[in-house]
Amino acid sequence: MRVLGIETSCDETGVALYDTERGLLADALYSQVAMHADFGGVVPELASRDHVRRLLPLIEQVLDEAGIARDGIDAIAYTAGPGLIGALMVGAATAHGLARALGVPVLGVHHMEGHLLAPMLEPSPPEFPFVALLVSGGHTQLIDVTDLGDYRLLGESVDDAAGEAFDKVAKMLGLSYPGGPAVAELASRGDPARLRFPRPMTDRPGLDFSFSGLKTHTLTALRTLDAGGELDDQARADVARAFEEAVVDTLIIKCRRALEYSARSRLVAAGGVSANRRLRERLQPGLRKSVENAEVFYPRGRFCTDNGAMIAYAGALRLAAGEHDPEGPRLTARWPLERLAAPARERIS
């Protein structure tokens, strides 16, 4: 079965074609980062309009690269939420219109389930069960994953997500949007011994996160350095390094606790922040301090951010199990992952 995947939840237009026997045939992505950079964040109306401009040409590009005609599509999956409702509507309307024209089934997919399953696209995918760290601009969550659709929330951010904190700290440092890559690049030049920031909510039990206080601590540090006449380029790099180390340490500590609590040895890390180099260097060694055989699985770099491949794959699993939209599009701007159900029939992979 060849499944066309469409992702339009926020500021990236993603399209992919996935074959359940041959794997990923082609994918394409258009990022709106340059358009939103002047505003320091995503402008929903601009995002929706740009999806309208980009989506059909990207579909044609993917089909051309795969060497597949439109009538070679067997099913269509699209992101139904969570996300910006206007952006979601563009993908949903396109998916349903094309599915109606081709006479094929169509299914709305949970955006975070797509991220959770993205490492399954790699040559050495994880096996169920595992713990998933979903860490991005909008989410920081730990999920216990028993099987497709069998998810239990272990912990989440009570305020800013990790990626959101990176964006806000980048603004404090005068860096470009999006903040994650910019802060990480500056942090690579920082002195790790000069400053130490707190590791929020690690001095108490539990698996929830909080990055708002760390963001405030970073702002205070910058103001203190500025008042002392010490806020030069090296000081900014040192602040970026201290912030990044605090986020990475916090994620490692919480992931280690999650594996211990759930008695799992496999961790999936997905979402935009999972591409952070320091996190990838330190996560598995950090977990193995208490979980000796801990393994960490990531999607490749370009599948850490929003993309059509993860939607095509997640949709393929559920479509193959008999799921589809019975009527029109189903869109949900806010949609807790744990409300998803397992497929009604035995999963076909």
mmCIF file of C-alpha atoms in Angstrom:
data_model
loop_
_atom_site.group_PDB
_atom_site.id
_atom_site.type_symbol
_atom_site.label_atom_id
_atom_site.label_comp_id
_atom_site.label_asym_id
_atom_site.label_seq_id
_atom_site.Cartn_x
_atom_site.Cartn_y
_atom_site.Cartn_z
ATOM 1 C CA MET A 1 0.000 0.000 0.000
ATOM 2 C CA ARG A 2 1.376 3.408 -1.008
ATOM 3 C CA VAL A 3 0.384 6.166 1.417
ATOM 4 C CA LEU A 4 0.730 9.878 0.711
ATOM 5 C CA GLY A 5 1.496 11.780 3.928
ATOM 6 C CA ILE A 6 0.676 15.481 4.378
ATOM 7 C CA GLU A 7 1.932 17.587 7.299
ATOM 8 C CA THR A 8 0.735 21.188 7.775
ATOM 9 C CA SER A 9 0.377 21.592 11.541
ATOM 10 C CA CYS A 10 2.529 24.696 11.961
ATOM 11 C CA ASP A 11 5.298 26.338 9.917
ATOM 12 C CA GLU A 12 6.553 23.488 7.734
ATOM 13 C CA THR A 13 4.825 21.979 4.729
ATOM 14 C CA GLY A 14 5.777 18.327 4.508
ATOM 15 C CA VAL A 15 4.807 15.668 1.955
ATOM 16 C CA ALA A 16 6.000 12.076 1.621
ATOM 17 C CA LEU A 17 5.093 8.830 -0.114
ATOM 18 C CA TYR A 18 5.498 5.646 1.943
ATOM 19 C CA ASP A 19 5.170 2.104 0.619
ATOM 20 C CA THR A 20 4.405 -0.581 3.200
ATOM 21 C CA GLU A 21 6.651 -3.047 1.351
ATOM 22 C CA ARG A 22 9.413 -0.822 -0.035
ATOM 23 C CA GLY A 23 9.581 1.839 2.670
ATOM 24 C CA LEU A 24 9.904 5.575 2.108
ATOM 25 C CA LEU A 25 9.842 6.348 -1.620
ATOM 26 C CA ALA A 26 10.229 10.135 -1.553
ATOM 27 C CA ASP A 27 9.703 13.123 0.719
ATOM 28 C CA ALA A 28 9.901 16.899 0.496
ATOM 29 C CA LEU A 29 9.723 19.719 3.012
ATOM 30 C CA TYR A 30 9.327 23.468 2.776
ATOM 31 C CA SER A 31 10.201 25.456 5.898
ATOM 32 C CA GLN A 32 8.655 28.853 6.582
ATOM 33 C CA VAL A 33 11.382 29.835 9.060
ATOM 34 C CA ALA A 34 12.683 32.740 6.973
ATOM 35 C CA MET A 35 9.164 34.173 6.627
ATOM 36 C CA HIS A 36 8.471 34.094 10.370
ATOM 37 C CA ALA A 37 11.963 35.121 11.530
ATOM 38 C CA ASP A 38 11.188 38.851 11.391
ATOM 39 C CA PHE A 39 8.313 38.297 13.833
ATOM 40 C CA GLY A 40 10.309 36.152 16.269
ATOM 41 C CA GLY A 41 7.753 33.353 16.041
ATOM 42 C CA VAL A 42 5.046 31.787 13.902
ATOM 43 C CA VAL A 43 2.253 34.028 12.591
ATOM 44 C CA PRO A 44 -0.713 31.630 12.127
ATOM 45 C CA GLU A 45 -2.396 33.473 9.243
ATOM 46 C CA LEU A 46 0.839 33.698 7.265
ATOM 47 C CA ALA A 47 1.539 30.038 7.939
ATOM 48 C CA SER A 48 -1.847 28.947 6.599
ATOM 49 C CA ARG A 49 -1.526 31.020 3.438
ATOM 50 C CA ASP A 50 1.928 29.663 2.715
ATOM 51 C CA HIS A 51 0.713 26.063 3.106
ATOM 52 C CA VAL A 52 -1.878 26.827 0.408
ATOM 53 C CA ARG A 53 0.888 28.001 -1.938
ATOM 54 C CA ARG A 54 3.321 25.177 -1.270
ATOM 55 C CA LEU A 55 1.291 22.008 -0.764
ATOM 56 C CA LEU A 56 0.201 21.004 -4.276
ATOM 57 C CA PRO A 57 3.617 21.683 -5.861
ATOM 58 C CA LEU A 58 5.243 19.584 -3.125
ATOM 59 C CA ILE A 59 2.825 16.726 -3.776
ATOM 60 C CA GLU A 60 3.725 16.807 -7.472
ATOM 61 C CA GLN A 61 7.435 16.931 -6.604
ATOM 62 C CA VAL A 62 7.184 13.869 -4.348
ATOM 63 C CA LEU A 63 5.221 11.871 -6.908
ATOM 64 C CA ASP A 64 7.723 12.783 -9.633
ATOM 65 C CA GLU A 65 10.683 11.752 -7.458
ATOM 66 C CA ALA A 66 9.000 8.453 -6.600
ATOM 67 C CA GLY A 67 8.046 7.830 -10.223
ATOM 68 C CA ILE A 68 4.425 7.320 -9.203
ATOM 69 C CA ALA A 69 1.380 8.792 -10.933
ATOM 70 C CA ARG A 70 -1.494 10.193 -8.900
ATOM 71 C CA ASP A 71 -3.555 7.073 -9.538
ATOM 72 C CA GLY A 72 -0.753 5.067 -7.922
ATOM 73 C CA ILE A 73 -1.672 6.482 -4.496
ATOM 74 C CA ASP A 74 -3.554 3.882 -2.435
ATOM 75 C CA ALA A 75 -4.389 6.028 0.613
ATOM 76 C CA ILE A 76 -3.750 9.466 2.105
ATOM 77 C CA ALA A 77 -2.811 10.461 5.657
ATOM 78 C CA TYR A 78 -2.788 14.033 6.946
ATOM 79 C CA THR A 79 -2.089 15.735 10.259
ATOM 80 C CA ALA A 80 -5.402 16.279 12.057
ATOM 81 C CA GLY A 81 -3.913 17.815 15.216
ATOM 82 C CA PRO A 82 -2.629 19.130 17.454
ATOM 83 C CA GLY A 83 -1.550 22.310 15.700
ATOM 84 C CA LEU A 84 -2.687 25.658 14.325
ATOM 85 C CA ILE A 85 -6.272 25.119 13.216
ATOM 86 C CA GLY A 86 -5.962 27.181 10.032
ATOM 87 C CA ALA A 87 -2.810 25.362 8.989
ATOM 88 C CA LEU A 88 -4.397 21.991 9.761
ATOM 89 C CA MET A 89 -7.388 22.895 7.586
ATOM 90 C CA VAL A 90 -5.176 23.351 4.529
ATOM 91 C CA GLY A 91 -3.749 19.849 4.764
ATOM 92 C CA ALA A 92 -7.059 18.249 5.688
ATOM 93 C CA ALA A 93 -8.983 19.890 2.834
ATOM 94 C CA THR A 94 -6.312 18.924 0.320
ATOM 95 C CA ALA A 95 -6.143 15.345 1.588
ATOM 96 C CA HIS A 96 -9.914 14.847 1.501
ATOM 97 C CA GLY A 97 -10.306 16.494 -1.872
ATOM 98 C CA LEU A 98 -7.582 14.381 -3.442
ATOM 99 C CA ALA A 99 -8.858 11.210 -1.767
ATOM 100 C CA ARG A 100 -12.366 11.870 -3.076
ATOM 101 C CA ALA A 101 -11.015 12.418 -6.591
ATOM 102 C CA LEU A 102 -8.936 9.230 -6.500
ATOM 103 C CA GLY A 103 -11.483 7.123 -4.655
ATOM 104 C CA VAL A 104 -9.016 6.094 -1.915
ATOM 105 C CA PRO A 105 -9.294 6.058 1.893
ATOM 106 C CA VAL A 106 -8.078 9.026 3.922
ATOM 107 C CA LEU A 107 -7.147 9.304 7.594
ATOM 108 C CA GLY A 108 -6.319 12.111 10.026
ATOM 109 C CA VAL A 109 -3.174 11.340 12.044
ATOM 110 C CA HIS A 110 -2.055 12.599 15.452
ATOM 111 C CA HIS A 111 0.971 14.851 14.967
ATOM 112 C CA MET A 112 2.766 13.622 18.106
ATOM 113 C CA GLU A 113 2.167 9.973 17.225
ATOM 114 C CA GLY A 114 3.987 10.766 13.993
ATOM 115 C CA HIS A 115 6.975 12.099 15.950
ATOM 116 C CA LEU A 116 6.865 9.136 18.325
ATOM 117 C CA LEU A 117 7.019 6.683 15.411
ATOM 118 C CA ALA A 118 9.563 8.616 13.298
ATOM 119 C CA PRO A 119 12.531 6.451 14.460
ATOM 120 C CA MET A 120 10.713 3.473 12.914
ATOM 121 C CA LEU A 121 11.786 4.884 9.531
ATOM 122 C CA GLU A 122 15.448 4.245 10.352
ATOM 123 C CA PRO A 123 17.431 1.136 9.285
ATOM 124 C CA SER A 124 17.550 -0.123 12.907
ATOM 125 C CA PRO A 125 14.175 0.812 14.394
ATOM 126 C CA PRO A 126 13.232 0.267 18.048
ATOM 127 C CA GLU A 127 10.889 -2.510 19.063
ATOM 128 C CA PHE A 128 7.885 -2.048 21.324
ATOM 129 C CA PRO A 129 7.732 -1.425 24.249
ATOM 130 C CA PHE A 130 9.760 1.726 24.969
ATOM 131 C CA VAL A 131 9.631 5.116 26.658
ATOM 132 C CA ALA A 132 9.353 8.110 24.338
ATOM 133 C CA LEU A 133 10.754 11.564 25.019
ATOM 134 C CA LEU A 134 8.837 13.983 22.807
ATOM 135 C CA VAL A 135 10.676 17.270 23.007
ATOM 136 C CA SER A 136 9.959 20.214 20.731
ATOM 137 C CA GLY A 137 8.830 23.828 20.684
ATOM 138 C CA GLY A 138 5.331 22.900 21.767
ATOM 139 C CA HIS A 139 5.789 19.718 23.794
ATOM 140 C CA THR A 140 8.053 18.140 26.382
ATOM 141 C CA GLN A 141 6.557 14.795 27.366
ATOM 142 C CA LEU A 142 7.554 11.353 28.565
ATOM 143 C CA ILE A 143 5.274 8.604 27.249
ATOM 144 C CA ASP A 144 5.272 4.917 28.117
ATOM 145 C CA VAL A 145 4.628 3.127 24.814
ATOM 146 C CA THR A 146 3.470 -0.482 24.926
ATOM 147 C CA ASP A 147 2.309 -0.723 21.296
ATOM 148 C CA LEU A 148 0.737 1.385 18.577
ATOM 149 C CA GLY A 149 -1.974 3.451 20.263
ATOM 150 C CA ASP A 150 -1.214 2.100 23.750
ATOM 151 C CA TYR A 151 0.263 5.213 25.370
ATOM 152 C CA ARG A 152 0.506 6.343 28.990
ATOM 153 C CA LEU A 153 1.627 9.857 29.914
ATOM 154 C CA LEU A 154 4.390 9.706 32.527
ATOM 155 C CA GLY A 155 5.278 13.387 32.732
ATOM 156 C CA GLU A 156 5.160 16.654 30.835
ATOM 157 C CA SER A 157 6.124 20.299 31.094
ATOM 158 C CA VAL A 158 3.934 22.313 33.432
ATOM 159 C CA ASP A 159 4.857 25.557 31.639
ATOM 160 C CA ASP A 160 7.283 26.245 28.757
ATOM 161 C CA ALA A 161 8.329 23.339 26.571
ATOM 162 C CA ALA A 162 12.084 22.869 26.149
ATOM 163 C CA GLY A 163 12.045 24.143 22.570
ATOM 164 C CA GLU A 164 9.996 27.174 23.583
ATOM 165 C CA ALA A 165 12.573 27.961 26.284
ATOM 166 C CA PHE A 166 15.348 27.734 23.671
ATOM 167 C CA ASP A 167 13.454 30.228 21.475
ATOM 168 C CA LYS A 168 12.964 32.694 24.341
ATOM 169 C CA VAL A 169 16.583 32.467 25.493
ATOM 170 C CA ALA A 170 17.712 33.008 21.904
ATOM 171 C CA LYS A 171 15.728 36.248 21.860
ATOM 172 C CA MET A 172 17.395 37.335 25.131
ATOM 173 C CA LEU A 173 20.777 36.684 23.523
ATOM 174 C CA GLY A 174 19.901 38.579 20.351
ATOM 175 C CA LEU A 175 19.938 35.429 18.229
ATOM 176 C CA SER A 176 17.816 34.445 15.259
ATOM 177 C CA TYR A 177 14.608 32.396 15.206
ATOM 178 C CA PRO A 178 14.270 29.431 15.604
ATOM 179 C CA GLY A 179 16.270 29.528 18.785
ATOM 180 C CA GLY A 180 17.390 25.930 19.271
ATOM 181 C CA PRO A 181 20.089 25.728 16.582
ATOM 182 C CA ALA A 182 21.207 29.321 17.245
ATOM 183 C CA VAL A 183 21.654 28.806 21.004
ATOM 184 C CA ALA A 184 23.420 25.468 20.430
ATOM 185 C CA GLU A 185 25.849 27.036 17.964
ATOM 186 C CA LEU A 186 26.678 29.875 20.389
ATOM 187 C CA ALA A 187 26.941 27.416 23.297
ATOM 188 C CA SER A 188 29.608 25.445 21.421
ATOM 189 C CA ARG A 189 31.952 28.415 22.034
ATOM 190 C CA GLY A 190 31.038 28.765 25.707
ATOM 191 C CA ASP A 191 33.089 27.872 28.781
ATOM 192 C CA PRO A 192 31.211 25.087 30.636
ATOM 193 C CA ALA A 193 33.001 25.881 33.910
ATOM 194 C CA ARG A 194 32.102 29.581 34.200
ATOM 195 C CA LEU A 195 28.381 29.359 35.042
ATOM 196 C CA ARG A 196 26.073 26.694 36.410
ATOM 197 C CA PHE A 197 22.328 27.076 36.100
ATOM 198 C CA PRO A 198 19.732 25.103 38.106
ATOM 199 C CA ARG A 199 18.307 21.805 36.876
ATOM 200 C CA PRO A 200 14.602 22.509 37.425
ATOM 201 C CA MET A 201 12.387 20.007 39.260
ATOM 202 C CA THR A 202 15.159 17.419 39.544
ATOM 203 C CA ASP A 203 15.452 17.839 43.331
ATOM 204 C CA ARG A 204 11.993 16.345 43.870
ATOM 205 C CA PRO A 205 10.342 13.095 42.788
ATOM 206 C CA GLY A 206 8.235 12.901 39.648
ATOM 207 C CA LEU A 207 8.593 13.093 35.887
ATOM 208 C CA ASP A 208 7.163 16.531 35.100
ATOM 209 C CA PHE A 209 9.281 19.319 33.622
ATOM 210 C CA SER A 210 9.419 23.077 34.130
ATOM 211 C CA PHE A 211 11.615 25.392 32.087
ATOM 212 C CA SER A 212 10.047 28.773 32.910
ATOM 213 C CA GLY A 213 12.225 29.276 35.993
ATOM 214 C CA LEU A 214 15.349 28.360 34.036
ATOM 215 C CA LYS A 215 14.414 30.954 31.447
ATOM 216 C CA THR A 216 14.073 33.579 34.211
ATOM 217 C CA HIS A 217 17.403 32.525 35.731
ATOM 218 C CA THR A 218 19.036 33.013 32.328
ATOM 219 C CA LEU A 219 17.593 36.512 32.022
ATOM 220 C CA THR A 220 18.829 37.379 35.519
ATOM 221 C CA ALA A 221 22.317 36.129 34.691
ATOM 222 C CA LEU A 222 22.427 38.282 31.562
ATOM 223 C CA ARG A 223 21.287 41.357 33.464
ATOM 224 C CA THR A 224 23.869 40.755 36.209
ATOM 225 C CA LEU A 225 26.676 40.417 33.678
ATOM 226 C CA ASP A 226 25.478 43.523 31.865
ATOM 227 C CA ALA A 227 25.333 45.570 35.071
ATOM 228 C CA GLY A 228 28.906 44.531 35.847
ATOM 229 C CA GLY A 229 30.140 45.486 32.398
ATOM 230 C CA GLU A 230 30.974 41.847 31.628
ATOM 231 C CA LEU A 231 28.402 41.065 28.947
ATOM 232 C CA ASP A 232 30.692 40.591 25.974
ATOM 233 C CA ASP A 233 30.512 37.954 23.214
ATOM 234 C CA GLN A 234 32.275 35.352 25.370
ATOM 235 C CA ALA A 235 29.893 35.941 28.261
ATOM 236 C CA ARG A 236 26.905 35.450 25.962
ATOM 237 C CA ALA A 237 28.418 32.163 24.782
ATOM 238 C CA ASP A 238 28.993 31.120 28.394
ATOM 239 C CA VAL A 239 25.358 31.867 29.258
ATOM 240 C CA ALA A 240 24.174 29.882 26.228
ATOM 241 C CA ARG A 241 26.372 26.943 27.299
ATOM 242 C CA ALA A 242 25.088 27.037 30.881
ATOM 243 C CA PHE A 243 21.487 27.129 29.672
ATOM 244 C CA GLU A 244 21.971 24.287 27.194
ATOM 245 C CA GLU A 245 23.756 22.132 29.789
ATOM 246 C CA ALA A 246 20.916 22.704 32.262
ATOM 247 C CA VAL A 247 18.280 21.639 29.734
ATOM 248 C CA VAL A 248 20.252 18.584 28.637
ATOM 249 C CA ASP A 249 20.967 17.489 32.217
ATOM 250 C CA THR A 250 17.302 17.907 33.153
ATOM 251 C CA LEU A 251 16.143 15.812 30.210
ATOM 252 C CA ILE A 252 18.692 13.083 31.003
ATOM 253 C CA ILE A 253 17.705 12.911 34.681
ATOM 254 C CA LYS A 254 13.999 12.701 33.891
ATOM 255 C CA CYS A 255 14.501 10.111 31.135
ATOM 256 C CA ARG A 256 16.589 7.973 33.475
ATOM 257 C CA ARG A 257 13.833 8.110 36.070
ATOM 258 C CA ALA A 258 11.233 7.229 33.441
ATOM 259 C CA LEU A 259 13.133 4.112 32.366
ATOM 260 C CA GLU A 260 13.567 3.037 35.993
ATOM 261 C CA TYR A 261 9.903 3.688 36.793
ATOM 262 C CA SER A 262 8.577 1.814 33.766
ATOM 263 C CA ALA A 263 11.218 -0.944 33.853
ATOM 264 C CA ARG A 264 12.088 -0.240 30.205
ATOM 265 C CA SER A 265 15.516 -0.239 28.597
ATOM 266 C CA ARG A 266 14.656 1.461 25.280
ATOM 267 C CA LEU A 267 14.139 5.197 24.886
ATOM 268 C CA VAL A 268 12.924 6.968 21.751
ATOM 269 C CA ALA A 269 13.839 10.673 21.547
ATOM 270 C CA ALA A 270 11.941 12.632 18.909
ATOM 271 C CA GLY A 271 10.893 16.185 18.101
ATOM 272 C CA GLY A 272 12.972 19.203 17.123
ATOM 273 C CA VAL A 273 15.067 19.387 20.312
ATOM 274 C CA SER A 274 16.098 15.729 19.885
ATOM 275 C CA ALA A 275 18.425 16.952 17.105
ATOM 276 C CA ASN A 276 20.512 18.871 19.677
ATOM 277 C CA ARG A 277 24.109 17.632 19.440
ATOM 278 C CA ARG A 278 24.871 17.818 23.175
ATOM 279 C CA LEU A 279 21.744 15.852 24.003
ATOM 280 C CA ARG A 280 22.642 13.130 21.504
ATOM 281 C CA GLU A 281 26.202 12.918 22.822
ATOM 282 C CA ARG A 282 25.210 12.606 26.458
ATOM 283 C CA LEU A 283 21.787 10.954 26.623
ATOM 284 C CA GLN A 284 22.676 7.266 26.258
ATOM 285 C CA PRO A 285 25.781 7.426 28.527
ATOM 286 C CA GLY A 286 23.680 9.339 31.064
ATOM 287 C CA LEU A 287 20.939 6.725 31.041
ATOM 288 C CA ARG A 288 23.413 3.876 31.457
ATOM 289 C CA LYS A 289 24.490 5.230 34.840
ATOM 290 C CA SER A 290 21.478 3.430 36.297
ATOM 291 C CA VAL A 291 19.997 1.433 33.375
ATOM 292 C CA GLU A 292 22.966 -0.644 32.255
ATOM 293 C CA ASN A 293 21.615 -1.786 28.875
ATOM 294 C CA ALA A 294 19.777 1.408 27.988
ATOM 295 C CA GLU A 295 19.462 2.144 24.254
ATOM 296 C CA VAL A 296 18.376 5.409 22.646
ATOM 297 C CA PHE A 297 16.754 5.652 19.212
ATOM 298 C CA TYR A 298 16.441 8.863 17.190
ATOM 299 C CA PRO A 299 15.004 9.818 13.825
ATOM 300 C CA ARG A 300 17.532 11.164 11.338
ATOM 301 C CA GLY A 301 18.078 14.908 11.654
ATOM 302 C CA ARG A 302 15.642 16.012 8.972
ATOM 303 C CA PHE A 303 12.867 13.916 10.519
ATOM 304 C CA CYS A 304 13.263 15.462 13.971
ATOM 305 C CA THR A 305 11.287 18.526 12.939
ATOM 306 C CA ASP A 306 7.810 18.326 11.396
ATOM 307 C CA ASN A 307 7.770 16.288 8.185
ATOM 308 C CA GLY A 308 5.493 14.330 5.887
ATOM 309 C CA ALA A 309 7.356 11.031 6.239
ATOM 310 C CA MET A 310 6.314 10.506 9.857
ATOM 311 C CA ILE A 311 2.684 11.229 8.972
ATOM 312 C CA ALA A 312 2.777 8.835 6.013
ATOM 313 C CA TYR A 313 4.265 6.092 8.189
ATOM 314 C CA ALA A 314 1.908 6.560 11.145
ATOM 315 C CA GLY A 315 -1.018 6.748 8.737
ATOM 316 C CA ALA A 316 0.105 3.604 6.925
ATOM 317 C CA LEU A 317 0.031 1.588 10.163
ATOM 318 C CA ARG A 318 -3.480 2.682 11.034
ATOM 319 C CA LEU A 319 -4.844 2.541 7.487
ATOM 320 C CA ALA A 320 -3.490 -0.996 7.128
ATOM 321 C CA ALA A 321 -5.407 -1.881 10.293
ATOM 322 C CA GLY A 322 -8.653 -0.665 8.724
ATOM 323 C CA GLU A 323 -8.934 2.876 10.092
ATOM 324 C CA HIS A 324 -10.117 5.794 7.955
ATOM 325 C CA ASP A 325 -12.119 9.004 8.252
ATOM 326 C CA PRO A 326 -15.760 7.913 7.984
ATOM 327 C CA GLU A 327 -16.990 11.336 6.846
ATOM 328 C CA GLY A 328 -15.197 14.662 6.498
ATOM 329 C CA PRO A 329 -11.992 15.990 8.077
ATOM 330 C CA ARG A 330 -11.542 15.675 11.833
ATOM 331 C CA LEU A 331 -9.394 18.496 13.195
ATOM 332 C CA THR A 332 -8.331 19.066 16.794
ATOM 333 C CA ALA A 333 -6.083 21.970 17.768
ATOM 334 C CA ARG A 334 -5.522 20.412 21.218
ATOM 335 C CA TRP A 335 -5.392 16.630 21.303
ATOM 336 C CA PRO A 336 -3.727 14.737 24.176
ATOM 337 C CA LEU A 337 -1.750 11.793 22.821
ATOM 338 C CA GLU A 338 -2.965 9.435 25.538
ATOM 339 C CA ARG A 339 -6.527 9.741 24.224
ATOM 340 C CA LEU A 340 -5.549 7.813 21.098
ATOM 341 C CA ALA A 341 -6.756 4.232 20.936
ATOM 342 C CA ALA A 342 -5.053 1.181 19.516
ATOM 343 C CA PRO A 343 -6.295 0.069 16.071
ATOM 344 C CA ALA A 344 -9.460 -2.019 16.179
ATOM 345 C CA ARG A 345 -7.847 -4.855 14.254
ATOM 346 C CA GLU A 346 -4.433 -6.441 14.612
ATOM 347 C CA ARG A 347 -1.727 -4.034 13.500
ATOM 348 C CA ILE A 348 -0.171 -4.704 10.103
ATOM 349 C CA SER A 349 3.362 -3.331 9.651
#
